[in-house]
């Protein structure tokens, strides 16, 4: 197997581009995720932050809780590995919150660094989209009219 050729010493392959993956019941930190996704060889870092909003489907949201399957972190890793395999990722980080949240709380933060901005945007978009569709995390919303709804279950 031939060694990879790099035009600049700063372009050496990252040891493990998956720097941070977690599902937590404590508040999330933008700084932690951004720092974890940093890489000196990256020219672009894309960050996505999902927050709890005060409405959904035309109804006012009073309360929201997230829960997950025990396999959720393993599925999150699988999703991250797929993104790394399909994009020139230098560093990647993703954290999702579970438990009871209030309007304005951070629910999910993901970041991806790549050599160029277009690659970072594409990888970050795939990461959040695949996380939302494939990782078994469910949202329970309670509306101001007393009704409730499970999303993703």
mmCIF file of C-alpha atoms in Angstrom:
data_model
loop_
_atom_site.group_PDB
_atom_site.id
_atom_site.type_symbol
_atom_site.label_atom_id
_atom_site.label_comp_id
_atom_site.label_asym_id
_atom_site.label_seq_id
_atom_site.Cartn_x
_atom_site.Cartn_y
_atom_site.Cartn_z
ATOM 1 C CA UNK A 1 0.000 0.000 0.000
ATOM 2 C CA UNK A 2 1.522 3.323 -1.077
ATOM 3 C CA UNK A 3 1.736 6.195 1.370
ATOM 4 C CA UNK A 4 -0.586 9.139 0.743
ATOM 5 C CA UNK A 5 1.067 12.095 -1.016
ATOM 6 C CA UNK A 6 0.519 15.551 0.442
ATOM 7 C CA UNK A 7 1.642 18.773 -1.194
ATOM 8 C CA UNK A 8 2.173 20.537 2.127
ATOM 9 C CA UNK A 9 3.211 19.163 5.501
ATOM 10 C CA UNK A 10 0.136 20.820 7.060
ATOM 11 C CA UNK A 11 -2.086 18.535 4.982
ATOM 12 C CA UNK A 12 -1.114 15.309 6.729
ATOM 13 C CA UNK A 13 -4.036 12.999 7.362
ATOM 14 C CA UNK A 14 -5.777 13.591 10.669
ATOM 15 C CA UNK A 15 -5.308 10.719 13.154
ATOM 16 C CA UNK A 16 -8.999 10.436 14.023
ATOM 17 C CA UNK A 17 -11.247 13.110 12.599
ATOM 18 C CA UNK A 18 -14.119 12.116 14.920
ATOM 19 C CA UNK A 19 -13.196 14.226 17.935
ATOM 20 C CA UNK A 20 -16.391 14.408 20.004
ATOM 21 C CA UNK A 21 -19.629 12.420 19.955
ATOM 22 C CA UNK A 22 -22.055 12.450 22.868
ATOM 23 C CA UNK A 23 -25.643 12.296 23.985
ATOM 24 C CA UNK A 24 -26.020 14.221 27.233
ATOM 25 C CA UNK A 25 -28.604 15.204 29.805
ATOM 26 C CA UNK A 26 -26.701 18.406 30.638
ATOM 27 C CA UNK A 27 -26.595 21.746 28.769
ATOM 28 C CA UNK A 28 -24.570 21.809 25.551
ATOM 29 C CA UNK A 29 -21.652 24.125 24.802
ATOM 30 C CA UNK A 30 -21.041 25.776 21.434
ATOM 31 C CA UNK A 31 -17.457 26.468 22.458
ATOM 32 C CA UNK A 32 -16.782 22.817 23.310
ATOM 33 C CA UNK A 33 -18.094 21.562 19.954
ATOM 34 C CA UNK A 34 -16.394 24.312 17.934
ATOM 35 C CA UNK A 35 -13.076 23.687 19.696
ATOM 36 C CA UNK A 36 -13.346 19.909 19.179
ATOM 37 C CA UNK A 37 -13.938 20.426 15.447
ATOM 38 C CA UNK A 38 -10.925 22.672 15.042
ATOM 39 C CA UNK A 39 -8.000 21.577 12.887
ATOM 40 C CA UNK A 40 -5.044 23.632 11.683
ATOM 41 C CA UNK A 41 -5.268 22.115 8.182
ATOM 42 C CA UNK A 42 -8.942 23.045 7.770
ATOM 43 C CA UNK A 43 -9.873 26.116 5.768
ATOM 44 C CA UNK A 44 -13.542 25.942 6.712
ATOM 45 C CA UNK A 45 -15.597 24.904 9.707
ATOM 46 C CA UNK A 46 -19.388 24.648 9.478
ATOM 47 C CA UNK A 47 -21.418 24.653 12.680
ATOM 48 C CA UNK A 48 -25.113 23.872 13.086
ATOM 49 C CA UNK A 49 -27.058 24.602 16.256
ATOM 50 C CA UNK A 50 -30.556 23.248 16.807
ATOM 51 C CA UNK A 51 -32.606 25.067 19.456
ATOM 52 C CA UNK A 52 -35.970 24.476 21.097
ATOM 53 C CA UNK A 53 -38.522 26.766 19.469
ATOM 54 C CA UNK A 54 -41.772 28.039 20.976
ATOM 55 C CA UNK A 55 -44.050 26.552 18.319
ATOM 56 C CA UNK A 56 -44.452 23.620 15.966
ATOM 57 C CA UNK A 57 -47.019 23.015 13.261
ATOM 58 C CA UNK A 58 -48.931 26.177 14.169
ATOM 59 C CA UNK A 59 -49.271 25.259 17.861
ATOM 60 C CA UNK A 60 -47.534 26.853 20.850
ATOM 61 C CA UNK A 61 -45.049 24.532 22.572
ATOM 62 C CA UNK A 62 -45.040 24.648 26.387
ATOM 63 C CA UNK A 63 -42.655 21.775 27.151
ATOM 64 C CA UNK A 64 -40.310 19.486 25.284
ATOM 65 C CA UNK A 65 -38.327 16.417 26.219
ATOM 66 C CA UNK A 66 -35.888 14.230 24.328
ATOM 67 C CA UNK A 67 -35.244 10.563 24.999
ATOM 68 C CA UNK A 68 -33.121 8.025 23.170
ATOM 69 C CA UNK A 69 -32.583 4.335 22.632
ATOM 70 C CA UNK A 70 -29.511 2.780 24.340
ATOM 71 C CA UNK A 71 -27.975 2.314 20.862
ATOM 72 C CA UNK A 72 -28.132 6.048 20.067
ATOM 73 C CA UNK A 73 -24.433 6.807 20.675
ATOM 74 C CA UNK A 74 -23.374 3.816 18.562
ATOM 75 C CA UNK A 75 -25.703 4.986 15.778
ATOM 76 C CA UNK A 76 -24.313 8.510 16.087
ATOM 77 C CA UNK A 77 -20.808 7.080 15.604
ATOM 78 C CA UNK A 78 -21.969 5.127 12.531
ATOM 79 C CA UNK A 79 -23.439 8.320 11.036
ATOM 80 C CA UNK A 80 -20.227 10.256 11.791
ATOM 81 C CA UNK A 81 -18.070 7.535 10.226
ATOM 82 C CA UNK A 82 -20.212 7.650 7.076
ATOM 83 C CA UNK A 83 -19.747 11.432 6.812
ATOM 84 C CA UNK A 84 -15.974 11.050 7.281
ATOM 85 C CA UNK A 85 -15.882 8.364 4.567
ATOM 86 C CA UNK A 86 -17.791 10.532 2.074
ATOM 87 C CA UNK A 87 -16.172 13.948 2.660
ATOM 88 C CA UNK A 88 -12.610 15.251 3.245
ATOM 89 C CA UNK A 89 -13.272 15.772 6.954
ATOM 90 C CA UNK A 90 -10.391 17.053 9.087
ATOM 91 C CA UNK A 91 -12.422 17.097 12.320
ATOM 92 C CA UNK A 92 -16.000 16.387 13.354
ATOM 93 C CA UNK A 93 -17.999 16.853 16.562
ATOM 94 C CA UNK A 94 -21.660 16.217 17.426
ATOM 95 C CA UNK A 95 -23.561 16.428 20.710
ATOM 96 C CA UNK A 96 -27.304 15.935 21.302
ATOM 97 C CA UNK A 97 -29.240 16.720 24.448
ATOM 98 C CA UNK A 98 -31.784 14.453 26.146
ATOM 99 C CA UNK A 99 -34.121 15.181 29.044
ATOM 100 C CA UNK A 100 -36.446 18.108 29.658
ATOM 101 C CA UNK A 101 -35.631 21.310 27.768
ATOM 102 C CA UNK A 102 -37.154 24.772 27.605
ATOM 103 C CA UNK A 103 -37.591 27.219 24.738
ATOM 104 C CA UNK A 104 -34.203 28.548 23.689
ATOM 105 C CA UNK A 105 -32.186 25.570 24.975
ATOM 106 C CA UNK A 106 -29.625 23.991 22.665
ATOM 107 C CA UNK A 107 -30.897 20.579 21.540
ATOM 108 C CA UNK A 108 -28.105 19.613 19.155
ATOM 109 C CA UNK A 109 -24.749 21.068 18.093
ATOM 110 C CA UNK A 110 -22.662 19.651 15.239
ATOM 111 C CA UNK A 111 -19.525 20.965 13.563
ATOM 112 C CA UNK A 112 -17.319 19.761 10.731
ATOM 113 C CA UNK A 113 -13.967 21.107 9.522
ATOM 114 C CA UNK A 114 -12.715 20.440 6.000
ATOM 115 C CA UNK A 115 -10.015 21.886 3.749
ATOM 116 C CA UNK A 116 -12.545 24.209 2.034
ATOM 117 C CA UNK A 117 -15.864 25.851 2.992
ATOM 118 C CA UNK A 118 -18.070 24.098 0.421
ATOM 119 C CA UNK A 119 -16.882 20.717 1.698
ATOM 120 C CA UNK A 120 -17.482 21.777 5.305
ATOM 121 C CA UNK A 121 -21.030 22.949 4.518
ATOM 122 C CA UNK A 122 -21.842 19.715 2.653
ATOM 123 C CA UNK A 123 -20.403 17.473 5.378
ATOM 124 C CA UNK A 124 -22.124 19.405 8.173
ATOM 125 C CA UNK A 125 -25.464 19.252 6.368
ATOM 126 C CA UNK A 126 -25.142 15.501 5.851
ATOM 127 C CA UNK A 127 -24.153 15.041 9.496
ATOM 128 C CA UNK A 128 -27.190 16.853 10.922
ATOM 129 C CA UNK A 129 -29.607 15.414 8.353
ATOM 130 C CA UNK A 130 -28.431 11.826 8.908
ATOM 131 C CA UNK A 131 -28.378 12.322 12.689
ATOM 132 C CA UNK A 132 -32.015 13.488 12.631
ATOM 133 C CA UNK A 133 -33.120 10.617 10.351
ATOM 134 C CA UNK A 134 -31.043 7.693 11.611
ATOM 135 C CA UNK A 135 -30.119 8.155 15.284
ATOM 136 C CA UNK A 136 -32.900 6.880 17.602
ATOM 137 C CA UNK A 137 -33.643 10.093 19.502
ATOM 138 C CA UNK A 138 -37.278 11.004 20.072
ATOM 139 C CA UNK A 139 -38.904 14.335 20.904
ATOM 140 C CA UNK A 140 -42.013 14.637 23.077
ATOM 141 C CA UNK A 141 -43.770 17.996 22.755
ATOM 142 C CA UNK A 142 -46.529 19.320 24.999
ATOM 143 C CA UNK A 143 -48.631 22.102 23.509
ATOM 144 C CA UNK A 144 -50.367 24.980 25.270
ATOM 145 C CA UNK A 145 -53.795 23.509 24.419
ATOM 146 C CA UNK A 146 -52.958 20.428 26.514
ATOM 147 C CA UNK A 147 -52.256 18.072 23.609
ATOM 148 C CA UNK A 148 -48.942 16.363 23.068
ATOM 149 C CA UNK A 149 -47.016 14.689 20.289
ATOM 150 C CA UNK A 150 -44.063 12.337 19.852
ATOM 151 C CA UNK A 151 -41.756 13.183 16.948
ATOM 152 C CA UNK A 152 -39.396 10.622 15.475
ATOM 153 C CA UNK A 153 -40.892 7.731 17.457
#
